[in-house]
Every structure is written in structure tokens, then in C-alpha cells.
mmCIF file of C-alpha atoms in Angstrom:
data_model
loop_
_atom_site.group_PDB
_atom_site.id
_atom_site.type_symbol
_atom_site.label_atom_id
_atom_site.label_comp_id
_atom_site.label_asym_id
_atom_site.label_seq_id
_atom_site.Cartn_x
_atom_site.Cartn_y
_atom_site.Cartn_z
ATOM 1 C CA MET A 185 43.367 59.944 83.128
ATOM 2 C CA THR A 186 42.184 56.715 84.510
ATOM 3 C CA GLU A 187 43.516 53.544 85.908
ATOM 4 C CA THR A 188 43.773 51.858 82.430
ATOM 5 C CA SER A 189 46.962 53.549 81.837
ATOM 6 C CA THR A 190 49.899 50.917 81.327
ATOM 7 C CA ILE A 191 52.164 50.724 84.449
ATOM 8 C CA THR A 192 55.177 48.413 84.720
ATOM 9 C CA THR A 193 55.586 45.609 87.086
ATOM 10 C CA ARG A 194 54.159 46.010 90.623
ATOM 11 C CA PRO A 195 56.760 45.948 93.464
ATOM 12 C CA ALA A 196 56.221 43.032 96.098
ATOM 13 C CA HIS A 197 56.409 45.693 99.003
ATOM 14 C CA PRO A 198 54.498 48.709 97.798
ATOM 15 C CA LEU A 199 54.664 50.339 101.523
ATOM 16 C CA ARG A 200 58.325 50.194 101.571
ATOM 17 C CA GLN A 201 58.389 51.993 98.213
ATOM 18 C CA LEU A 202 56.186 54.562 99.503
ATOM 19 C CA LEU A 203 58.459 55.101 102.480
ATOM 20 C CA ALA A 204 61.651 55.235 100.152
ATOM 21 C CA ALA A 205 60.139 57.697 97.826
ATOM 22 C CA SER A 206 58.756 59.744 100.514
ATOM 23 C CA VAL A 207 61.562 60.071 102.810
ATOM 24 C CA GLY A 208 63.910 60.771 100.290
ATOM 25 C CA ASN A 209 61.618 63.582 98.881
ATOM 26 C CA ALA A 210 61.279 65.197 102.377
ATOM 27 C CA VAL A 211 65.019 65.396 102.532
ATOM 28 C CA GLU A 212 65.332 66.883 99.098
ATOM 29 C CA TRP A 213 62.798 69.668 99.884
ATOM 30 C CA TYR A 214 64.107 70.208 103.552
ATOM 31 C CA ASP A 215 67.427 71.070 101.868
ATOM 32 C CA TRP A 216 65.828 73.279 99.193
ATOM 33 C CA TYR A 217 63.693 75.084 101.679
ATOM 34 C CA ALA A 218 66.455 75.738 104.189
ATOM 35 C CA TYR A 219 68.121 78.078 101.903
ATOM 36 C CA THR A 220 65.018 80.418 101.595
ATOM 37 C CA PHE A 221 64.438 80.615 105.336
ATOM 38 C CA LEU A 222 67.976 81.316 106.141
ATOM 39 C CA ALA A 223 68.630 83.779 103.104
ATOM 40 C CA THR A 224 69.308 86.605 105.223
ATOM 41 C CA TYR A 225 72.138 85.009 107.174
ATOM 42 C CA ILE A 226 73.586 83.664 103.768
ATOM 43 C CA ALA A 227 73.310 87.175 102.114
ATOM 44 C CA ASP A 228 75.319 88.648 105.262
ATOM 45 C CA GLN A 229 78.169 86.305 105.103
ATOM 46 C CA VAL A 230 78.548 85.238 101.450
ATOM 47 C CA PHE A 231 77.989 88.514 99.594
ATOM 48 C CA PRO A 232 79.769 91.897 99.693
ATOM 49 C CA LYS A 233 77.797 94.642 101.225
ATOM 50 C CA GLY A 234 76.822 97.266 98.480
ATOM 51 C CA ALA A 235 77.731 100.854 99.811
ATOM 52 C CA GLY A 236 76.137 100.017 103.319
ATOM 53 C CA ASN A 237 72.842 98.681 101.670
ATOM 54 C CA SER A 238 71.772 95.466 103.195
ATOM 55 C CA LEU A 239 69.156 94.867 100.468
ATOM 56 C CA VAL A 240 71.907 94.210 98.004
ATOM 57 C CA PRO A 241 73.437 90.907 99.376
ATOM 58 C CA LEU A 242 69.810 89.833 99.980
ATOM 59 C CA LEU A 243 68.821 90.294 96.259
ATOM 60 C CA SER A 244 72.111 88.632 95.336
ATOM 61 C CA THR A 245 71.171 85.645 97.713
ATOM 62 C CA PHE A 246 67.652 85.285 95.746
ATOM 63 C CA ALA A 247 69.131 85.574 92.572
ATOM 64 C CA VAL A 248 70.987 82.584 93.092
ATOM 65 C CA PHE A 249 68.089 81.074 94.336
ATOM 66 C CA ALA A 250 66.513 81.764 90.904
ATOM 67 C CA VAL A 251 69.611 80.355 89.357
ATOM 68 C CA GLY A 252 68.807 76.958 91.042
ATOM 69 C CA PHE A 253 65.347 77.206 89.985
ATOM 70 C CA PHE A 254 66.174 77.585 86.470
ATOM 71 C CA MET A 255 68.465 74.381 86.641
ATOM 72 C CA ARG A 256 65.255 72.541 87.523
ATOM 73 C CA PRO A 257 64.066 71.851 84.086
ATOM 74 C CA VAL A 258 67.500 70.561 83.130
ATOM 75 C CA GLY A 259 67.384 68.203 85.952
ATOM 76 C CA GLY A 260 63.754 67.013 85.185
ATOM 77 C CA LEU A 261 65.167 66.268 81.544
ATOM 78 C CA VAL A 262 68.574 64.726 82.468
ATOM 79 C CA MET A 263 67.427 62.738 85.621
ATOM 80 C CA GLY A 264 64.250 61.721 84.016
ATOM 81 C CA ALA A 265 66.337 60.243 80.830
ATOM 82 C CA ILE A 266 68.293 58.418 83.497
ATOM 83 C CA ALA A 267 65.095 57.026 84.988
ATOM 84 C CA ASP A 268 63.965 55.735 81.667
ATOM 85 C CA ARG A 269 67.315 54.462 80.544
ATOM 86 C CA ARG A 270 68.978 52.998 83.672
ATOM 87 C CA GLY A 271 65.895 52.558 85.993
ATOM 88 C CA ARG A 272 63.905 54.909 88.640
ATOM 89 C CA ARG A 273 65.927 53.756 91.770
ATOM 90 C CA ASP A 274 69.208 54.606 90.189
ATOM 91 C CA ALA A 275 67.841 58.073 89.179
ATOM 92 C CA LEU A 276 66.619 58.571 92.886
ATOM 93 C CA THR A 277 70.043 57.453 94.215
ATOM 94 C CA VAL A 278 71.715 60.165 91.825
ATOM 95 C CA THR A 279 69.128 62.974 93.049
ATOM 96 C CA ILE A 280 69.739 62.110 96.891
ATOM 97 C CA LEU A 281 73.454 62.105 96.731
ATOM 98 C CA LEU A 282 73.377 65.276 94.639
ATOM 99 C CA MET A 283 71.164 67.174 97.181
ATOM 100 C CA GLY A 284 73.340 65.629 100.183
ATOM 101 C CA GLY A 285 76.709 67.009 98.476
ATOM 102 C CA SER A 286 75.280 70.204 97.706
ATOM 103 C CA SER A 287 73.818 70.825 100.990
ATOM 104 C CA LEU A 288 77.031 69.936 102.547
ATOM 105 C CA LEU A 289 78.804 72.526 100.136
ATOM 106 C CA VAL A 290 76.390 75.124 101.142
ATOM 107 C CA GLY A 291 77.330 74.504 104.973
ATOM 108 C CA LEU A 292 80.933 74.738 104.147
ATOM 109 C CA THR A 293 80.653 77.652 101.927
ATOM 110 C CA PRO A 294 83.453 80.190 102.990
ATOM 111 C CA THR A 295 82.373 83.684 103.846
ATOM 112 C CA TYR A 296 83.151 86.729 101.553
ATOM 113 C CA ALA A 297 85.663 88.231 104.239
ATOM 114 C CA ALA A 298 87.589 84.855 104.296
ATOM 115 C CA ALA A 299 87.535 84.026 100.572
ATOM 116 C CA GLY A 300 86.445 87.110 98.535
ATOM 117 C CA VAL A 301 84.739 86.383 95.383
ATOM 118 C CA LEU A 302 85.259 82.406 95.532
ATOM 119 C CA ALA A 303 82.374 82.277 98.332
ATOM 120 C CA PRO A 304 79.540 83.682 96.058
ATOM 121 C CA VAL A 305 81.132 80.982 93.231
ATOM 122 C CA VAL A 306 80.781 78.275 95.653
ATOM 123 C CA LEU A 307 77.386 78.996 96.480
ATOM 124 C CA VAL A 308 76.237 79.255 92.879
ATOM 125 C CA VAL A 309 77.923 76.048 92.270
ATOM 126 C CA ALA A 310 75.795 74.505 95.257
ATOM 127 C CA ARG A 311 72.344 75.837 94.032
ATOM 128 C CA LEU A 312 73.017 74.723 90.549
ATOM 129 C CA LEU A 313 73.681 71.230 92.165
ATOM 130 C CA GLN A 314 70.712 71.666 94.363
ATOM 131 C CA GLY A 315 68.411 72.773 91.245
ATOM 132 C CA LEU A 316 69.503 69.802 89.241
ATOM 133 C CA SER A 317 68.684 67.485 91.910
ATOM 134 C CA VAL A 318 65.076 68.908 92.816
ATOM 135 C CA GLY A 319 64.088 68.848 89.134
ATOM 136 C CA GLY A 320 65.148 65.410 88.911
ATOM 137 C CA GLU A 321 63.648 64.159 91.755
ATOM 138 C CA PHE A 322 60.205 65.224 90.826
ATOM 139 C CA ALA A 323 60.329 63.478 87.536
ATOM 140 C CA ALA A 324 61.857 60.107 89.331
ATOM 141 C CA SER A 325 59.932 60.084 92.521
ATOM 142 C CA THR A 326 56.661 60.726 90.600
ATOM 143 C CA THR A 327 57.051 57.942 88.251
ATOM 144 C CA PHE A 328 58.404 55.708 90.925
ATOM 145 C CA LEU A 329 55.647 56.444 93.254
ATOM 146 C CA VAL A 330 52.810 55.799 90.926
ATOM 147 C CA GLU A 331 54.376 52.519 89.477
ATOM 148 C CA SER A 332 54.738 51.093 93.071
ATOM 149 C CA ALA A 333 51.224 51.604 93.702
ATOM 150 C CA GLY A 334 48.876 48.664 93.607
ATOM 151 C CA PRO A 335 45.523 48.429 91.793
ATOM 152 C CA GLY A 336 43.110 51.578 92.382
ATOM 153 C CA ARG A 337 45.796 53.096 94.560
ATOM 154 C CA ARG A 338 47.642 55.480 92.227
ATOM 155 C CA GLY A 339 45.994 58.491 93.550
ATOM 156 C CA LEU A 340 46.940 57.756 97.233
ATOM 157 C CA PHE A 341 50.410 56.979 96.351
ATOM 158 C CA SER A 342 50.750 60.034 94.206
ATOM 159 C CA SER A 343 49.336 62.267 97.056
ATOM 160 C CA PHE A 344 52.608 61.505 99.096
ATOM 161 C CA GLN A 345 54.740 63.666 96.673
ATOM 162 C CA TYR A 346 52.966 66.806 98.655
ATOM 163 C CA VAL A 347 52.843 65.061 101.982
ATOM 164 C CA SER A 348 56.684 64.411 101.951
ATOM 165 C CA THR A 349 57.379 68.039 100.581
ATOM 166 C CA THR A 350 55.149 69.527 103.018
ATOM 167 C CA ALA A 351 57.144 67.620 105.958
ATOM 168 C CA GLY A 352 60.355 68.695 104.392
ATOM 169 C CA GLN A 353 59.507 72.237 104.545
ATOM 170 C CA LEU A 354 58.128 72.227 108.193
ATOM 171 C CA VAL A 355 61.194 70.529 109.571
ATOM 172 C CA ALA A 356 63.352 72.937 107.765
ATOM 173 C CA SER A 357 61.088 75.836 109.034
ATOM 174 C CA GLY A 358 61.211 74.457 112.447
ATOM 175 C CA LEU A 359 64.810 73.850 112.964
ATOM 176 C CA ALA A 360 65.731 77.260 111.351
ATOM 177 C CA THR A 361 63.160 78.844 113.894
ATOM 178 C CA VAL A 362 64.505 77.224 117.025
ATOM 179 C CA LEU A 363 68.196 78.166 115.894
ATOM 180 C CA VAL A 364 66.999 81.741 115.316
ATOM 181 C CA ASN A 365 65.381 82.053 118.891
ATOM 182 C CA THR A 366 68.196 80.241 120.499
ATOM 183 C CA LEU A 367 71.243 81.669 119.238
ATOM 184 C CA SER A 368 72.613 84.960 119.654
ATOM 185 C CA GLU A 369 72.970 87.197 116.325
ATOM 186 C CA GLU A 370 76.801 86.399 116.533
ATOM 187 C CA GLY A 371 76.271 82.542 116.721
ATOM 188 C CA MET A 372 73.753 82.577 113.709
ATOM 189 C CA ASN A 373 76.272 84.592 111.555
ATOM 190 C CA GLY A 374 79.164 82.778 112.912
ATOM 191 C CA TRP A 375 77.997 78.919 112.504
ATOM 192 C CA GLY A 376 74.197 78.874 113.196
ATOM 193 C CA TRP A 377 72.975 79.157 109.425
ATOM 194 C CA ARG A 378 75.300 76.465 108.549
ATOM 195 C CA LEU A 379 73.979 73.845 110.800
ATOM 196 C CA PRO A 380 70.659 73.202 108.744
ATOM 197 C CA PHE A 381 72.716 72.311 105.732
ATOM 198 C CA LEU A 382 75.388 70.039 107.636
ATOM 199 C CA ILE A 383 72.077 67.984 108.984
ATOM 200 C CA GLY A 384 70.814 68.029 105.533
ATOM 201 C CA ALA A 385 73.964 66.370 104.349
ATOM 202 C CA VAL A 386 73.273 63.790 107.042
ATOM 203 C CA LEU A 387 69.911 63.294 106.308
ATOM 204 C CA GLY A 388 71.078 62.734 102.595
ATOM 205 C CA LEU A 389 72.930 59.780 103.617
ATOM 206 C CA VAL A 390 69.650 58.442 105.398
ATOM 207 C CA GLY A 391 67.604 58.839 102.471
ATOM 208 C CA PHE A 392 70.359 57.220 100.097
ATOM 209 C CA TRP A 393 70.487 54.291 102.563
ATOM 210 C CA ILE A 394 66.399 53.951 102.521
ATOM 211 C CA ARG A 395 66.572 54.099 98.937
ATOM 212 C CA GLN A 396 69.056 51.196 98.332
ATOM 213 C CA GLY A 397 66.296 48.844 99.719
ATOM 214 C CA ALA A 398 63.641 49.911 97.249
ATOM 215 C CA GLU A 399 62.699 47.707 94.169
ATOM 216 C CA GLU A 400 63.159 49.078 90.708
ATOM 217 C CA THR A 401 59.890 49.473 88.842
ATOM 218 C CA ARG A 402 61.143 50.030 85.497
ATOM 219 C CA GLY A 403 59.702 46.918 83.717
ATOM 220 C CA ALA A 404 61.486 44.031 81.892
ATOM 221 C CA GLU A 405 60.186 45.095 78.516
ATOM 222 C CA GLN A 406 61.659 48.538 79.130
ATOM 223 C CA ARG A 407 65.052 47.165 79.939
ATOM 224 C CA LYS A 408 65.083 44.956 76.799
ATOM 225 C CA GLY A 409 63.946 47.605 74.448
ATOM 226 C CA PRO A 410 66.317 50.235 72.973
ATOM 227 C CA ARG A 411 66.978 53.280 75.071
ATOM 228 C CA PRO A 412 64.871 56.408 74.643
ATOM 229 C CA GLY A 413 66.430 59.552 73.244
ATOM 230 C CA LEU A 414 66.997 62.273 75.243
ATOM 231 C CA PHE A 415 63.900 64.444 73.796
ATOM 232 C CA GLU A 416 62.068 61.566 72.507
ATOM 233 C CA ALA A 417 59.009 62.317 74.769
ATOM 234 C CA LEU A 418 58.908 65.921 73.532
ATOM 235 C CA ARG A 419 59.272 64.677 69.982
ATOM 236 C CA ARG A 420 56.740 61.844 69.928
ATOM 237 C CA HIS A 421 54.420 63.412 72.718
ATOM 238 C CA PRO A 422 53.980 67.343 72.100
ATOM 239 C CA ARG A 423 50.441 67.114 73.057
ATOM 240 C CA GLU A 424 50.845 65.253 76.115
ATOM 241 C CA SER A 425 53.847 67.805 76.979
ATOM 242 C CA LEU A 426 51.787 70.787 76.469
ATOM 243 C CA LEU A 427 49.092 69.431 78.645
ATOM 244 C CA ILE A 428 51.176 69.131 81.412
ATOM 245 C CA CYS A 429 52.676 72.731 81.027
ATOM 246 C CA GLY A 430 48.896 73.906 81.208
ATOM 247 C CA ILE A 431 47.880 71.914 84.094
ATOM 248 C CA THR A 432 51.194 72.964 85.989
ATOM 249 C CA ALA A 433 50.747 76.526 85.030
ATOM 250 C CA GLY A 434 47.304 76.836 86.463
ATOM 251 C CA GLY A 435 47.814 74.660 89.668
ATOM 252 C CA THR A 436 51.186 76.455 90.358
ATOM 253 C CA LEU A 437 49.865 79.893 90.013
ATOM 254 C CA ALA A 438 46.866 78.938 92.636
ATOM 255 C CA TYR A 439 49.666 77.031 94.849
ATOM 256 C CA TYR A 440 51.842 80.082 95.037
ATOM 257 C CA THR A 441 49.100 82.544 95.741
ATOM 258 C CA TRP A 442 47.697 80.363 98.712
ATOM 259 C CA THR A 443 50.777 79.004 100.366
ATOM 260 C CA SER A 444 52.979 81.700 100.010
ATOM 261 C CA TYR A 445 51.705 85.266 99.378
ATOM 262 C CA LEU A 446 48.428 84.960 101.288
ATOM 263 C CA PRO A 447 50.324 85.751 104.810
ATOM 264 C CA THR A 448 51.686 88.738 103.338
ATOM 265 C CA TYR A 449 48.517 89.663 101.530
ATOM 266 C CA ALA A 450 46.828 89.669 104.804
ATOM 267 C CA GLU A 451 49.457 91.606 106.646
ATOM 268 C CA LEU A 452 49.281 94.207 103.950
ATOM 269 C CA THR A 453 46.010 94.505 103.303
ATOM 270 C CA VAL A 454 43.973 93.975 106.457
ATOM 271 C CA GLY A 455 46.793 94.619 109.263
ATOM 272 C CA VAL A 456 46.986 91.090 110.521
ATOM 273 C CA GLU A 457 50.196 90.956 112.490
ATOM 274 C CA LYS A 458 53.107 89.300 110.891
ATOM 275 C CA SER A 459 53.690 86.807 113.671
ATOM 276 C CA GLN A 460 50.019 85.742 113.601
ATOM 277 C CA ALA A 461 50.018 85.605 109.600
ATOM 278 C CA LEU A 462 52.885 83.361 109.847
ATOM 279 C CA LEU A 463 51.466 81.117 112.608
ATOM 280 C CA ALA A 464 48.338 80.818 110.270
ATOM 281 C CA GLY A 465 50.290 80.050 107.242
ATOM 282 C CA THR A 466 52.300 77.185 109.360
ATOM 283 C CA ILE A 467 49.109 75.589 110.651
ATOM 284 C CA SER A 468 47.184 75.614 107.340
ATOM 285 C CA LEU A 469 50.096 74.049 105.653
ATOM 286 C CA ALA A 470 50.164 71.382 108.262
ATOM 287 C CA PHE A 471 46.385 71.044 107.543
ATOM 288 C CA PHE A 472 47.207 70.851 103.817
ATOM 289 C CA GLY A 473 49.805 67.924 104.409
ATOM 290 C CA LEU A 474 47.103 65.985 106.112
ATOM 291 C CA LEU A 475 44.539 66.342 103.415
ATOM 292 C CA GLN A 476 46.600 65.087 100.562
ATOM 293 C CA PRO A 477 46.079 61.091 101.368
ATOM 294 C CA LEU A 478 42.336 62.047 101.608
ATOM 295 C CA GLY A 479 42.440 63.815 98.079
ATOM 296 C CA GLY A 480 44.258 61.119 96.625
ATOM 297 C CA LEU A 481 41.679 58.302 98.093
ATOM 298 C CA LEU A 482 38.842 60.432 96.726
ATOM 299 C CA SER A 483 40.414 60.386 93.071
ATOM 300 C CA ASP A 484 40.817 56.757 93.252
ATOM 301 C CA ARG A 485 37.210 56.354 93.884
ATOM 302 C CA PHE A 486 35.664 58.910 91.705
ATOM 303 C CA GLY A 487 38.488 59.684 89.174
ATOM 304 C CA ARG A 488 41.106 62.393 88.590
ATOM 305 C CA ARG A 489 38.520 64.648 86.393
ATOM 306 C CA PRO A 490 36.288 65.540 89.114
ATOM 307 C CA ALA A 491 39.347 66.366 91.647
ATOM 308 C CA LEU A 492 40.730 68.780 88.887
ATOM 309 C CA LEU A 493 37.003 70.491 88.116
ATOM 310 C CA PHE A 494 36.722 70.839 91.918
ATOM 311 C CA PHE A 495 40.026 72.606 92.161
ATOM 312 C CA GLY A 496 39.602 74.695 88.862
ATOM 313 C CA VAL A 497 35.913 75.913 89.512
ATOM 314 C CA GLY A 498 36.550 76.068 93.005
ATOM 315 C CA PHE A 499 39.152 78.539 92.692
ATOM 316 C CA ALA A 500 37.530 80.347 89.777
ATOM 317 C CA LEU A 501 34.219 80.959 92.015
ATOM 318 C CA LEU A 502 35.660 81.351 95.423
ATOM 319 C CA SER A 503 39.224 82.815 95.630
ATOM 320 C CA VAL A 504 37.963 86.562 95.149
ATOM 321 C CA PRO A 505 35.106 85.896 97.832
ATOM 322 C CA LEU A 506 37.564 84.458 100.120
ATOM 323 C CA LEU A 507 40.092 86.985 100.004
ATOM 324 C CA HIS A 508 37.322 89.803 100.308
ATOM 325 C CA ALA A 509 36.621 88.024 103.578
ATOM 326 C CA LEU A 510 39.874 88.575 105.294
ATOM 327 C CA ARG A 511 39.707 90.739 108.325
ATOM 328 C CA ASP A 512 42.212 91.651 111.098
ATOM 329 C CA SER A 513 41.450 88.466 112.492
ATOM 330 C CA PHE A 514 43.838 85.241 113.147
ATOM 331 C CA ALA A 515 40.649 83.106 113.082
ATOM 332 C CA VAL A 516 39.090 84.544 109.898
ATOM 333 C CA LEU A 517 42.874 84.200 108.280
ATOM 334 C CA LEU A 518 43.220 80.673 109.457
ATOM 335 C CA LEU A 519 39.737 79.688 108.075
ATOM 336 C CA VAL A 520 40.400 81.413 104.727
ATOM 337 C CA SER A 521 43.675 79.801 104.484
ATOM 338 C CA CYS A 522 42.310 76.227 105.291
ATOM 339 C CA ALA A 523 39.668 76.715 102.856
ATOM 340 C CA GLY A 524 42.024 77.501 100.121
ATOM 341 C CA MET A 525 44.027 74.574 101.094
ATOM 342 C CA VAL A 526 40.949 72.313 100.755
ATOM 343 C CA LEU A 527 40.354 73.445 96.844
ATOM 344 C CA LEU A 528 44.041 73.452 96.219
ATOM 345 C CA THR A 529 44.189 69.508 97.203
ATOM 346 C CA GLY A 530 42.186 68.939 94.179
ATOM 347 C CA PHE A 531 45.251 69.860 92.182
ATOM 348 C CA THR A 532 48.097 68.554 94.506
ATOM 349 C CA SER A 533 47.093 65.449 95.675
ATOM 350 C CA ILE A 534 46.712 64.111 92.176
ATOM 351 C CA SER A 535 49.164 65.864 90.064
ATOM 352 C CA ALA A 536 51.824 63.145 90.301
ATOM 353 C CA ALA A 537 49.180 60.532 88.926
ATOM 354 C CA VAL A 538 47.816 62.736 86.397
ATOM 355 C CA ASN A 539 51.250 63.403 84.955
ATOM 356 C CA ALA A 540 52.275 59.736 85.238
ATOM 357 C CA GLU A 541 49.205 58.457 83.642
ATOM 358 C CA ILE A 542 49.631 60.776 80.435
ATOM 359 C CA PHE A 543 52.935 59.130 79.120
ATOM 360 C CA PRO A 544 53.941 55.724 78.318
ATOM 361 C CA PRO A 545 56.247 54.084 80.614
ATOM 362 C CA ARG A 546 59.233 54.310 78.162
ATOM 363 C CA VAL A 547 59.375 58.018 78.446
ATOM 364 C CA ARG A 548 57.366 58.709 81.517
ATOM 365 C CA ALA A 549 59.996 60.210 83.533
ATOM 366 C CA ALA A 550 61.737 62.541 81.092
ATOM 367 C CA GLY A 551 58.335 63.199 79.888
ATOM 368 C CA ILE A 552 57.170 64.385 83.078
ATOM 369 C CA GLY A 553 60.089 65.858 84.237
ATOM 370 C CA PHE A 554 61.074 68.728 81.795
ATOM 371 C CA PRO A 555 57.699 70.321 80.804
ATOM 372 C CA TYR A 556 56.660 70.263 84.486
ATOM 373 C CA SER A 557 60.034 71.658 85.721
ATOM 374 C CA LEU A 558 60.190 74.244 82.925
ATOM 375 C CA THR A 559 56.699 75.456 83.873
ATOM 376 C CA VAL A 560 57.347 75.845 87.678
ATOM 377 C CA ALA A 561 60.417 77.699 86.891
ATOM 378 C CA LEU A 562 58.943 80.233 84.622
ATOM 379 C CA PHE A 563 56.097 80.977 86.952
ATOM 380 C CA GLY A 564 58.258 80.919 90.337
ATOM 381 C CA GLY A 565 61.903 81.146 89.631
ATOM 382 C CA THR A 566 62.108 84.959 90.466
ATOM 383 C CA ALA A 567 59.064 84.929 92.869
ATOM 384 C CA PRO A 568 61.400 85.786 95.898
ATOM 385 C CA ARG A 569 62.776 88.721 94.435
ATOM 386 C CA LEU A 570 59.373 90.254 94.026
ATOM 387 C CA GLY A 571 57.871 89.658 97.146
ATOM 388 C CA ARG A 572 59.468 91.995 99.572
ATOM 389 C CA GLY A 573 61.694 89.415 101.097
ATOM 390 C CA THR A 574 59.046 86.685 101.098
ATOM 391 C CA SER A 575 60.862 83.384 100.733
ATOM 392 C CA LEU A 576 59.191 81.385 98.007
ATOM 393 C CA SER A 577 60.145 78.130 96.767
ATOM 394 C CA SER A 578 58.564 75.418 94.990
ATOM 395 C CA GLY A 579 55.246 77.080 96.161
ATOM 396 C CA ARG A 580 55.890 77.460 99.913
ATOM 397 C CA GLY A 581 57.818 79.947 101.822
ATOM 398 C CA ALA A 582 57.553 82.840 104.447
ATOM 399 C CA PRO A 583 59.727 86.034 105.196
ATOM 400 C CA PRO A 584 63.319 85.567 106.045
ATOM 401 C CA LEU A 585 63.465 84.296 109.659
ATOM 402 C CA ARG A 586 65.667 87.279 110.829
ATOM 403 C CA THR A 587 62.599 89.317 109.770
ATOM 404 C CA ARG A 588 60.235 87.297 111.715
ATOM 405 C CA ARG A 589 62.753 87.688 114.934
ATOM 406 C CA HIS A 590 62.846 91.126 114.562
ATOM 407 C CA ALA A 591 59.065 91.813 114.163
ATOM 408 C CA SER A 592 58.485 89.565 117.673
ATOM 409 C CA ARG A 593 60.632 91.853 119.530
#
């Protein structure tokens, strides 16, 4: 994985390209994460109570989450094919409009009391569209970012995939936290939980407007040649597809463990208070976002392989000692969390560049999108239902916000 891989024509304004990809990606993931943070409120309003058991609607809400997760491979394949056939910018335009529309649909979903079974049906449709959009976003934006980079800057540009994803989560978490702590329970159940999704729809229009000014990175040679088939990348590049699956599986497992489960693990095993565990997780996540450009720059200087070795060997040797070092201490938990984030950056900061450099431009987006999204879906699609209410998404999450609020009382 070096800078010698073929890349299409370079845009005249790479920083504007970076902004278009990053802002749109942040909006996409803001919408995706908002669902997980507000799952308990959605459960109360959209699903029927099961014989007085509040766990039934909550599990139903996470089941809908999993449905959206498993639409991601479809989105990666279909939107990736659009990016390869029609252009990266066209695919990015479709994904941001899909996400904005699905966010609006969630915000306008009727309650079960008002519409009966139609309410969960509307929610399922919205989540299917969101899953399609998120899967396609990764395929198109990864290709777009790397092809927009100048010489020796692919690692740096690819690192903004996780910078913008982290920013989207932090904004969604922050807004949801403000609403939960300022509105009454009646206000949250009545209209408060809808507000982040309505805002997401507006942000989708902003992302659409920004992306309209982006330059196409699909080369003239691709435009003149025959259109690639839907499964051409899998058929002609099976080894590369399996390579992406292997790299993604290891990175995804470490990513979930460190960015999602660690606060819960510390709470259950060493007795760290929930509020402190969540605060440490939030701080370390912000630290993680800041690390990404540094990791990308280092990979441009020293190569992708040393970064992947740093990640793989580091986690193999240090993950167990770091977990054993946990104590009932906020400072220790924060240090352990940040240490894991440093190791994790060896994978996350360059994953987009590594994926893009594996496939030729003709089938790059579809070649990346399907195996990556399929692997993530297999490793993470049902994780929220197994985490005692821990809201996991594409690797990040926290317990539902109502749980946080009650725990702080």
C-alpha cells in the first residue's frame, strides 16, 4: 500500500474537496448516532409496551437499529456502483439527500398511540434508508477523499474520515444531552426526541449545498470506458476483497472494544461510576479525533504498513495489560482509554487510504463499499442488543441518555 497506486485527476482545490467530504460525512454520522442516543425515547413512543415490560420496546428499537446496520452492505454496493459509473460527487449527493430525508422521516414518525402499527413501519423504512445511505457514504467518501489528495497526502486526507465521524457523534451526543438535561420527561417524550432528527434534516441540506461545489474526481478515462458491472470488483478482485474483510474485521473488533465497551467494562469490573465512565469515554473520543490527522501524516511519511503493525502488535501485546491496569479511578480510566486510542489510530487514520489503494479506480468505490460494510455489519449489527443497553453504532456509543440522566440523580 504505497503512493504508487493509480489515482485519477487531482482537483484544483483539494481543501475545498476535504471540506465537502468531511462536512457531509459528519452530517451523515450525526444522524446515524442520534438514533442510538435517543433509543429509549423512541422505544416509548413508537413501539407498544409488552405486558408492562419496558425492555420489550427497547429491544424492538435496537432490532430496528440492526436492520439499518445490515442495509449498509447494500448501500456500499449500490452507491459504490453509482460512484464508479456516474461519479463520486453524484453518489455523495444521493447519500446526503437519503440521510436528510430519512432523518426527517424519523423526526416525523407518528407515535404508536396515534397510528398503531404504522408507527414502527415508518421507523423501519427510515432506518433502511439510513443504512443504505451510511453504507454508500463510506464507499463514496473514502474514494473521493483519497482521490482528492495531493501527492504524499493520501494518509492525511483519509484520516478525516474518522475526524468527521467523531465530530458527528460528539455533536449528536452533546445535543441529546442538552435536551435531556433541560427538558422535562414529558417534553422529551412529546417533542424533544424529535428535534435532533429535524435538525439533522436541515444539516443534510447544508451538506448537499456544500457538496454541490465539489469537483468530480472520477477520471476522464473512466468516463470514456464501459461502465463496470455491479459485482465486477468482487469477480475480478476476490483477493483484494478478502483483504479488506480481514483488515476491517480486526480493526472493527478493536474499535468496538475500546470506543464502546470500555466504559461499561470499567463500570462493571472495577466499580467506576457511570457518570465518570461516560465522561472519560467522551474526553478520550475527542482526543481520538484530534489524533487522526497526525496518524495520517505519519503514514504519508513512513508508509501504511508500519502504522498497521503498530496497531496490530500494540493491541496484541498491550490490550490485556491495559485492561488489568483499570482501577476505580477516573484518571486511570482516562489514561487507559487514551492509550487505547493511540494504538487504534494506527488503523483508523489510514483505513480509507489502505482500502482505496487496494483497488483500481474503475471499481474502487464498489470494491471498497461492499466488503467493508458487510464485515462491519457482521461484527457490529447486533451489538446494541447484547450490551445491556449500550448504544453501539459504527463502533462508538454510550448507554441510552435516559439511563445517564437517572444515574446522575
